[in-house]
Coordinates of C-alpha atoms and ligand atoms in Angstrom, one line a residue:
X1 CA 20.8 -41.2 267.7
X2 CA 21.5 -42.1 271.3
X3 CA 25.2 -42.8 271.9
X4 CA 24.9 -46.6 271.8
X5 CA 22.1 -47.0 269.3
X6 CA 22.4 -46.9 265.5
X7 CA 19.7 -46.1 263.0
X8 CA 20.5 -49.3 261.1
X9 CA 22.8 -52.3 261.6
X10 CA 23.5 -54.3 258.5
X11 CA 24.8 -57.9 258.8
X12 CA 27.2 -58.7 255.9
X13 CA 29.3 -56.5 253.7
X14 CA 28.5 -58.2 250.4
X15 CA 26.8 -56.4 247.5
X16 CA 23.3 -56.2 249.2
X17 CA 24.7 -55.0 252.5
X18 CA 27.2 -52.4 251.0
X19 CA 24.6 -51.0 248.6
X20 CA 22.1 -50.5 251.5
X21 CA 24.8 -49.0 253.7
X22 CA 25.8 -46.5 250.9
X23 CA 22.3 -45.2 250.4
X24 CA 21.4 -45.1 254.1
X25 CA 24.5 -43.2 255.0
X26 CA 24.0 -40.8 252.0
X27 CA 20.5 -40.1 253.5
X28 CA 22.2 -39.2 256.8
X29 CA 21.3 -42.4 258.8
X30 CA 23.8 -43.7 261.3
X31 CA 24.7 -47.0 259.7
X32 CA 26.9 -49.8 260.9
X33 CA 27.9 -52.8 258.8
X34 CA 29.3 -55.9 260.5
X35 CA 31.2 -58.4 258.3
X36 CA 32.6 -61.7 259.5
X37 CA 35.3 -61.8 256.8
X38 CA 38.6 -60.0 257.3
X39 CA 37.6 -57.5 254.7
X40 CA 34.5 -57.0 252.5
X41 CA 34.8 -59.5 249.7
X42 CA 37.1 -61.9 251.6
X43 CA 34.4 -64.5 252.0
X44 CA 32.3 -63.8 248.9
X45 CA 32.2 -65.8 245.8
X46 CA 30.6 -65.5 242.4
X47 CA 31.0 -67.0 239.0
X48 CA 32.0 -63.7 237.8
X49 CA 29.5 -61.8 235.7
X50 CA 27.8 -58.6 237.0
X51 CA 24.9 -57.3 234.9
X52 CA 25.4 -53.6 235.3
X53 CA 21.9 -52.2 235.2
X54 CA 21.2 -52.2 238.9
X55 CA 24.5 -50.7 240.1
X56 CA 24.5 -48.3 237.2
X57 CA 21.3 -46.7 238.6
X58 CA 23.1 -46.0 241.8
X59 CA 26.5 -45.1 240.5
X60 CA 26.2 -43.9 236.9
X61 CA 29.3 -44.9 234.9
X62 CA 30.5 -46.9 237.9
X63 CA 32.8 -48.9 235.7
X64 CA 35.0 -45.9 235.1
X65 CA 36.2 -46.1 238.7
X66 CA 35.2 -49.5 240.0
X67 CA 37.6 -52.5 239.7
X68 CA 35.7 -54.3 237.0
X69 CA 37.8 -56.8 235.0
X70 CA 36.5 -56.9 231.5
X71 CA 33.4 -55.8 229.6
X72 CA 31.7 -59.0 228.3
X73 CA 31.3 -58.8 224.5
X74 CA 31.8 -62.5 223.6
X75 CA 29.2 -65.1 224.7
X76 CA 29.6 -68.8 224.1
X77 CA 27.4 -71.7 225.1
X78 CA 28.8 -75.2 224.6
X79 CA 27.1 -78.5 224.8
X80 CA 29.8 -81.0 225.7
X81 CA 30.1 -84.7 226.2
X82 CA 33.2 -86.4 227.5
X83 CA 35.3 -85.6 224.4
X84 CA 33.3 -83.4 222.0
X85 CA 31.7 -79.9 222.1
X86 CA 29.3 -77.9 220.0
X87 CA 29.4 -74.2 220.6
X88 CA 27.1 -71.3 220.0
X89 CA 29.2 -68.2 219.6
X90 CA 27.8 -64.6 219.8
X91 CA 29.8 -61.4 219.7
X92 CA 28.6 -57.8 219.8
X93 CA 30.5 -54.6 220.5
X94 CA 30.2 -52.9 223.9
X95 CA 26.8 -51.3 224.2
X96 CA 26.6 -47.5 224.1
X97 CA 24.2 -47.7 227.0
X98 CA 26.2 -48.5 230.2
X99 CA 23.1 -50.1 231.8
X100 CA 23.1 -52.8 229.0
X101 CA 26.7 -53.8 229.7
X102 CA 28.0 -56.6 231.9
X103 CA 31.4 -57.1 233.4
X104 CA 33.5 -59.8 234.8
X105 CA 34.4 -59.1 238.5
X106 CA 36.4 -60.5 241.2
X107 CA 34.6 -60.0 244.5
X108 CA 37.7 -59.5 246.7
X109 CA 38.4 -56.4 244.7
X110 CA 34.9 -55.3 243.8
X111 CA 33.3 -55.6 247.2
X112 CA 36.1 -53.6 248.8
X113 CA 35.4 -50.8 246.3
X114 CA 31.7 -50.8 247.1
X115 CA 32.4 -50.9 250.9
X116 CA 34.7 -47.9 250.3
X117 CA 31.8 -46.0 248.7
X118 CA 29.7 -46.8 251.7
X119 CA 32.4 -45.5 254.1
X120 CA 32.9 -42.4 252.0
X121 CA 29.1 -41.8 252.4
X122 CA 29.6 -42.0 256.2
X123 CA 28.8 -45.7 257.0
X124 CA 31.0 -47.6 259.5
X125 CA 32.2 -51.0 258.4
X126 CA 33.5 -53.3 261.0
X127 CA 35.2 -56.4 259.4
X128 CA 36.5 -59.5 261.2
X129 CA 33.5 -59.9 263.5
X130 CA 30.6 -62.3 263.2
X131 CA 27.1 -61.4 264.3
X132 CA 26.1 -64.3 266.5
X133 CA 22.6 -63.4 267.4
X134 CA 19.8 -60.8 267.2
X135 CA 18.3 -58.9 270.1
X136 CA 14.6 -59.4 270.0
X137 CA 12.1 -57.7 272.4
X138 CA 8.4 -58.3 272.2
X139 CA 8.8 -59.8 268.8
X140 CA 10.7 -56.7 267.5
X141 CA 14.4 -56.9 266.4
X142 CA 16.3 -54.3 268.3
X143 CA 19.9 -55.0 267.5
X144 CA 22.6 -57.6 267.3
X145 CA 25.0 -59.5 269.4
X146 CA 28.5 -59.5 267.9
X147 CA 31.9 -60.1 269.4
X148 CA 30.4 -60.6 272.8
X149 CA 28.7 -57.1 272.7
X150 CA 25.1 -56.0 272.3
X151 CA 24.5 -53.2 269.7
X152 CA 21.1 -51.7 269.3
X153 CA 19.5 -50.2 266.2
X154 CA 16.0 -49.2 265.0
X155 CA 16.3 -51.6 262.1
X156 CA 18.6 -54.6 261.3
X157 CA 19.1 -55.6 257.6
X158 CA 20.1 -59.2 257.2
X159 CA 22.3 -59.3 254.1
X160 CA 24.3 -62.3 255.4
X161 CA 24.1 -64.3 252.2
X162 CA 22.7 -67.8 251.5
X163 CA 21.8 -70.0 254.4
X164 CA 21.0 -67.0 256.7
X165 CA 21.3 -68.5 260.1
X166 CA 20.0 -65.3 261.7
X167 CA 16.9 -65.3 259.4
X168 CA 16.3 -68.9 260.4
X169 CA 16.5 -68.0 264.1
X170 CA 13.8 -65.4 263.5
X171 CA 11.7 -68.0 261.8
X172 CA 11.6 -65.9 258.6
X173 CA 13.9 -68.0 256.4
X174 CA 13.5 -71.7 256.0
X175 CA 16.4 -74.0 256.3
X176 CA 17.9 -74.5 252.8
X177 CA 17.2 -77.8 251.3
X178 CA 19.2 -79.6 248.6
X179 CA 16.3 -79.1 246.2
X180 CA 16.7 -75.3 246.5
X181 CA 20.5 -75.1 246.2
X182 CA 23.4 -75.8 244.1
X183 CA 27.0 -75.9 245.1
X184 CA 29.7 -74.0 243.1
X185 CA 33.4 -74.7 243.1
X186 CA 35.7 -72.2 241.3
X187 CA 39.3 -71.6 240.5
X188 CA 40.8 -68.3 239.5
X189 CA 43.6 -69.2 237.1
X190 CA 46.2 -66.6 236.3
X191 CA 47.2 -66.2 232.6
X192 CA 48.8 -63.3 230.8
X193 CA 46.6 -60.6 229.2
X194 CA 47.9 -61.7 225.8
X195 CA 47.1 -65.4 226.5
X196 CA 43.6 -64.5 227.4
X197 CA 43.2 -62.2 224.4
X198 CA 44.5 -64.9 222.1
X199 CA 42.6 -67.9 223.6
X200 CA 39.2 -66.1 223.9
X201 CA 39.4 -63.8 220.9
X202 CA 39.3 -60.6 222.9
X203 CA 41.2 -57.4 222.9
X204 CA 42.3 -55.7 226.1
X205 CA 39.3 -54.8 228.3
X206 CA 37.0 -57.0 226.2
X207 CA 35.9 -60.2 227.9
X208 CA 34.2 -63.5 227.3
X209 CA 31.5 -65.5 229.2
X210 CA 31.5 -69.1 228.3
X211 CA 28.9 -71.6 229.7
X212 CA 29.1 -75.4 229.3
X213 CA 26.3 -77.8 229.6
X214 CA 26.5 -81.6 229.9
X215 CA 29.8 -83.2 230.9
X216 CA 30.9 -80.6 233.6
X217 CA 27.9 -81.6 235.9
X218 CA 28.1 -85.3 234.8
X219 CA 24.8 -85.0 232.9
X220 CA 22.9 -83.6 235.9
X221 CA 21.5 -80.2 236.6
X222 CA 24.4 -77.7 236.6
X223 CA 27.2 -76.7 234.3
X224 CA 30.6 -75.3 233.9
X225 CA 31.6 -71.7 233.4
X226 CA 34.6 -69.5 232.3
X227 CA 34.7 -65.8 232.7
X228 CA 37.8 -63.9 231.5
X229 CA 39.2 -61.3 234.0
X230 CA 41.9 -58.8 233.2
X231 CA 44.8 -61.2 233.8
X232 CA 43.1 -64.4 235.0
X233 CA 40.1 -66.5 234.2
X234 CA 37.4 -67.7 236.7
X235 CA 36.6 -71.3 235.9
X236 CA 34.0 -73.3 237.8
X237 CA 31.3 -75.9 238.1
X238 CA 27.9 -75.5 239.6
X239 CA 26.0 -78.7 240.6
X240 CA 22.5 -79.2 241.9
X241 CA 22.9 -80.5 245.5
X242 CA 19.9 -82.9 245.3
X243 CA 21.7 -85.1 242.8
X244 CA 24.8 -85.5 244.9
X245 CA 23.9 -89.0 246.0
X246 CA 23.5 -90.3 242.5
X247 CA 26.4 -88.7 240.7
X248 CA 29.2 -90.8 242.2
X249 CA 31.9 -88.1 242.2
X250 CA 32.6 -85.0 244.1
X251 CA 32.2 -81.5 242.8
X252 CA 35.9 -80.7 243.1
X253 CA 36.5 -83.9 240.9
X254 CA 34.0 -82.5 238.4
X255 CA 36.0 -79.3 238.3
X256 CA 39.2 -81.3 237.7
X257 CA 37.6 -83.3 234.9
X258 CA 36.1 -80.2 233.3
X259 CA 39.6 -78.6 233.3
X260 CA 40.9 -81.6 231.5
X261 CA 38.2 -81.7 228.8
X262 CA 39.8 -81.4 225.3
X263 CA 38.0 -78.1 224.7
X264 CA 38.9 -76.6 228.0
X265 CA 42.5 -77.9 228.5
X266 CA 44.1 -75.6 225.9
X267 CA 42.3 -72.6 227.5
X268 CA 43.9 -73.2 230.9
X269 CA 47.3 -74.5 229.8
X270 CA 50.2 -72.9 231.6
X271 CA 47.9 -71.1 234.0
X272 CA 48.5 -70.9 237.7
X273 CA 45.7 -71.4 240.2
X274 CA 45.7 -68.4 242.5
X275 CA 42.4 -68.8 244.2
X276 CA 40.1 -71.8 245.0
X277 CA 36.7 -71.4 246.6
X278 CA 33.3 -73.1 247.1
X279 CA 29.9 -71.7 247.9
X280 CA 26.2 -72.5 247.9
X281 CA 24.0 -71.0 245.2
X282 CA 20.4 -70.4 246.1
X283 CA 18.5 -71.6 243.1
X284 CA 15.0 -72.2 244.3
X285 CA 13.7 -68.9 242.9
X286 CA 10.3 -67.8 244.0
X287 CA 9.7 -71.1 245.8
X288 CA 12.3 -70.3 248.4
X289 CA 11.3 -66.7 249.1
X290 CA 11.2 -66.1 252.8
X291 CA 9.2 -63.6 254.8
X292 CA 11.1 -60.5 253.8
X293 CA 10.0 -58.0 256.5
X294 CA 9.4 -58.2 260.2
X295 CA 9.2 -55.8 263.1
X296 CA 12.6 -54.0 262.9
X297 CA 14.1 -56.3 260.3
X298 CA 14.5 -56.7 256.5
X299 CA 16.2 -59.5 254.6
X300 CA 18.0 -58.8 251.3
X301 CA 20.1 -60.5 248.6
X302 CA 21.0 -64.2 248.8
X303 CA 19.8 -64.3 252.4
X304 CA 16.3 -63.8 250.9
X305 CA 17.0 -66.3 248.1
X306 CA 17.0 -63.5 245.5
X307 CA 19.1 -65.4 242.9
X308 CA 18.1 -66.9 239.6
X309 CA 19.5 -69.8 237.6
X310 CA 18.1 -69.1 234.1
X311 CA 19.9 -72.0 232.6
X312 CA 22.5 -70.2 230.6
X313 CA 23.5 -67.9 233.5
X314 CA 23.3 -67.5 237.2
X315 CA 22.2 -64.1 238.3
X316 CA 22.3 -62.9 241.9
X317 CA 24.6 -59.9 242.0
X318 CA 22.2 -57.5 240.2
X319 CA 19.4 -58.8 242.4
X320 CA 21.4 -58.3 245.6
X321 CA 22.2 -54.7 244.6
X322 CA 18.6 -53.9 243.7
X323 CA 17.3 -55.5 246.9
X324 CA 19.9 -53.6 249.0
X325 CA 18.7 -50.4 247.3
X326 CA 15.0 -51.3 248.0
X327 CA 15.8 -52.1 251.7
X328 CA 17.5 -48.7 252.1
X329 CA 14.6 -46.9 250.6
X330 CA 12.2 -48.6 252.9
X331 CA 14.3 -47.8 256.0
X332 CA 14.5 -44.2 254.9
X333 CA 10.7 -44.0 254.5
X334 CA 10.3 -45.8 257.9
X335 CA 12.5 -43.2 259.6
X336 CA 10.6 -40.3 258.1
X337 CA 7.4 -41.9 259.4
X338 CA 9.0 -42.9 262.7
X339 CA 7.6 -46.4 262.3
X340 CA 10.0 -49.4 262.2
X341 CA 7.3 -52.0 262.6
X342 CA 6.6 -54.6 259.9
X343 CA 3.9 -52.3 258.6
X344 CA 6.3 -49.3 258.6
X345 CA 8.8 -51.2 256.6
X346 CA 6.3 -52.8 254.2
X347 CA 7.4 -50.6 251.3
X348 CA 10.4 -52.9 250.9
X349 CA 8.2 -55.6 249.6
X350 CA 6.2 -53.2 247.4
X351 CA 9.5 -51.7 246.0
X352 CA 10.8 -55.2 245.2
X353 CA 7.4 -56.2 243.6
X354 CA 7.6 -53.2 241.3
X355 CA 11.2 -53.9 240.4
X356 CA 12.8 -56.4 238.0
X357 CA 13.7 -58.5 241.0
X358 CA 10.2 -59.9 241.7
X359 CA 9.2 -59.6 238.0
X360 CA 12.1 -61.9 237.0
X361 CA 11.6 -64.3 239.9
X362 CA 7.9 -64.6 238.8
X363 CA 8.9 -64.9 235.1
X364 CA 11.2 -67.8 235.8
X365 CA 9.3 -69.4 238.5
X366 CA 8.8 -72.7 236.6
X367 CA 12.4 -72.8 235.3
X368 CA 14.0 -74.7 238.2
X369 CA 11.5 -77.5 237.7
X370 CA 12.0 -77.5 233.9
X371 CA 15.8 -77.6 234.2
X372 CA 15.7 -80.4 236.8
X373 CA 15.2 -83.0 234.0
X374 CA 18.1 -85.4 233.2
X375 CA 17.5 -85.0 229.5
X376 CA 18.5 -81.3 229.7
X377 CA 22.0 -81.9 230.9
X378 CA 22.7 -85.4 229.5
X379 CA 20.6 -86.4 226.5
X380 CA 20.4 -83.0 224.8
X381 CA 24.1 -82.2 225.0
X382 CA 24.9 -85.7 223.7
X383 CA 22.2 -85.3 220.9
X384 CA 23.8 -82.0 219.8
X385 CA 27.4 -83.2 219.8
X386 CA 26.3 -86.4 218.1
X387 CA 24.5 -84.6 215.3
X388 CA 27.4 -82.2 214.8
X389 CA 29.9 -85.1 214.8
X390 CA 27.9 -86.9 212.0
X391 CA 27.4 -83.7 210.0
X392 CA 31.1 -83.1 209.8
X393 CA 32.3 -86.6 209.3
X394 CA 32.7 -87.6 205.7
X395 CA 33.9 -91.2 205.1
X396 CA 32.7 -92.6 201.8
X397 CA 29.4 -91.9 200.1
X398 CA 27.2 -89.3 201.9
X399 CA 23.8 -90.1 203.4
X400 CA 20.9 -87.6 203.3
X401 CA 21.0 -85.1 206.2
X402 CA 17.8 -86.4 207.7
X403 CA 19.4 -89.9 208.0
X404 CA 22.3 -88.4 209.9
X405 CA 20.0 -86.4 212.3
X406 CA 17.2 -88.9 212.8
X407 CA 19.0 -91.5 214.9
X408 CA 20.0 -88.8 217.4
X409 CA 16.5 -87.4 217.7
X410 CA 15.1 -91.0 218.0
X411 CA 17.5 -91.7 220.8
X412 CA 16.0 -88.9 222.9
X413 CA 12.5 -89.7 221.8
X414 CA 10.2 -87.5 219.7
X415 CA 7.6 -87.4 222.4
X416 CA 10.2 -86.2 224.9
X417 CA 11.4 -83.6 222.5
X418 CA 7.8 -82.3 222.0
X419 CA 7.1 -82.5 225.8
X420 CA 10.3 -80.7 226.8
X421 CA 9.8 -78.1 224.0
X422 CA 6.4 -77.2 225.3
X423 CA 7.5 -77.2 228.9
X424 CA 10.4 -75.0 228.0
X425 CA 8.3 -72.5 226.1
X426 CA 6.0 -72.3 229.2
X427 CA 8.9 -71.9 231.6
X428 CA 10.5 -68.9 229.9
Ligands
FAD501 C1 29.5 -70.5 241.9 C2 28.7 -69.3 241.8 C3 28.5 -68.6 240.6 C4 27.8 -67.4 240.6 N1 27.7 -66.7 239.4 C5 27.1 -65.6 239.3 C6 27.2 -64.7 238.2 O1 28.0 -65.0 237.3 N2 26.5 -63.6 238.2 C7 25.7 -63.2 239.2 O2 25.1 -62.1 239.2 N3 25.6 -64.0 240.3 C8 26.3 -65.1 240.4 N4 26.2 -65.9 241.6 C9 25.4 -65.4 242.7 C10 26.0 -64.2 243.4 O3 27.3 -64.4 243.7 C11 25.2 -64.0 244.7 O4 23.8 -63.9 244.4 C12 25.6 -62.7 245.4 O5 27.0 -62.8 245.8 C13 24.8 -62.3 246.6 O6 25.2 -61.2 247.2 P1 24.8 -60.9 248.8 O7 25.4 -59.6 249.1 O8 23.4 -61.2 249.0 O9 25.5 -62.1 249.6 P2 27.1 -62.4 249.8 O10 27.9 -61.9 248.7 O11 27.2 -63.8 250.1 O12 27.4 -61.6 251.1 C14 27.0 -62.0 252.4 C15 28.0 -61.4 253.4 O13 27.6 -61.6 254.7 C16 28.7 -62.0 255.5 N5 28.1 -62.7 256.7 C17 27.4 -63.9 256.6 N6 27.0 -64.2 257.9 C18 27.5 -63.2 258.7 C19 27.4 -63.0 260.1 N7 26.7 -63.8 260.9 N8 28.0 -61.9 260.6 C20 28.7 -61.1 259.8 N9 28.8 -61.2 258.5 C21 28.2 -62.3 257.9 C22 29.5 -62.9 254.6 O14 30.8 -63.0 255.0 C23 29.4 -62.1 253.3 O15 30.4 -61.1 253.2 C24 27.0 -67.0 241.7 C25 27.2 -67.7 242.9 C26 28.0 -68.8 243.0 C27 28.2 -69.4 244.3

């Protein structure tokens, strides 16, 4: 490396950026990560559940040293209207295979750990500085402009998260549209370990993931979530931005209403809000995929829209880690070949295509369209809570079960039920 040129500069010390940095530094490449937050994780937000498979491949048994909160062993999905809830509850012991596990995480802790691993491997991480621009010569990205300085590199990895302004400037990423995004608002609410164990039926280290459809997003595309941390819970609401004009209330208000729902209120009672954050979630799936590779540049993680809303969960962290890994592998191959052109870096796309990242994006490509149907988040939650309410209400002579159920099915419409069932089967 010449004195003022790096092999790789990575923009953003999130999961994608830090994973790349770790693997590149391990391979002996001079790697610089520039992060605008005061420390890695300072500006990062997630709901809270990390599917371990992709990080487990890089750091086997990572959970033994990483600051994960709890291993998720309780799953709940509730359909809720303004007052009632019907819940599907699934519990299974912690898997013997670490790659099958998932953990609740708090990014301010977890990202610092991952950044530490990158530093241990030899990467330099510079927090508190924003990359303002890219140096582009003859169509090739040659470095970045940050803190008023120009820094050169053979390759720049854009891991700057959703709404990548730098990717937009290059013409590789399209401006995010409301149809491709949701907004998430979240509180971290401190409770004692014992309160969490009692309220969520967990023992120490065991955690719960609880998703809510219906009332949290006022019947529109979105939902509420609760993840249990070691001594706090992450509680939030995600709402599809394109319905903002119709809903008539703000997302922070949705969060407040969600906290006051009769099912949720006892879970948060006595808790202290210690963190409040809001963030955009890229939810367009395959339809918002940008150009991933250019001369001297790669785009990874949320910056590339590699995030999935699969209805019952949002997944972006495992995709960010896997894409960070794929980007690092491509840069290492390009260095060996001495070719940092778009062609020399093309193995990034091939690596992603062969991984679960593109396979899952393809698998769920019709899901955003399927979910964006008012019946999903309004009529069906109401139908389920209505049926349950009638099933469990006895007041005088009983009526046959079908007579209790039919009015609720009729309200949604049999044709709609069939149509949505068929569409749903095709979308997954
Ligand atoms: C409400 C919500 C709930 C979610 N729930 C889940 C979940 O439960 N499970 C899951 O797997 N995923 C979830 N996700 C998605 C997941 O959080 C993201 O997919 C993941 O964080 C993406 O990681 P990343 O490294 O690509 O980007 P980020 O984590 O956003 O990191 C980007 C980094 O780049 C930095 N940066 C940006 N611009 C610049 C610049 N110009 N100069 C320097 N630094 C810059 C930022 O400060 C940031 O640190 C959720 C997201 C939200 C918002």
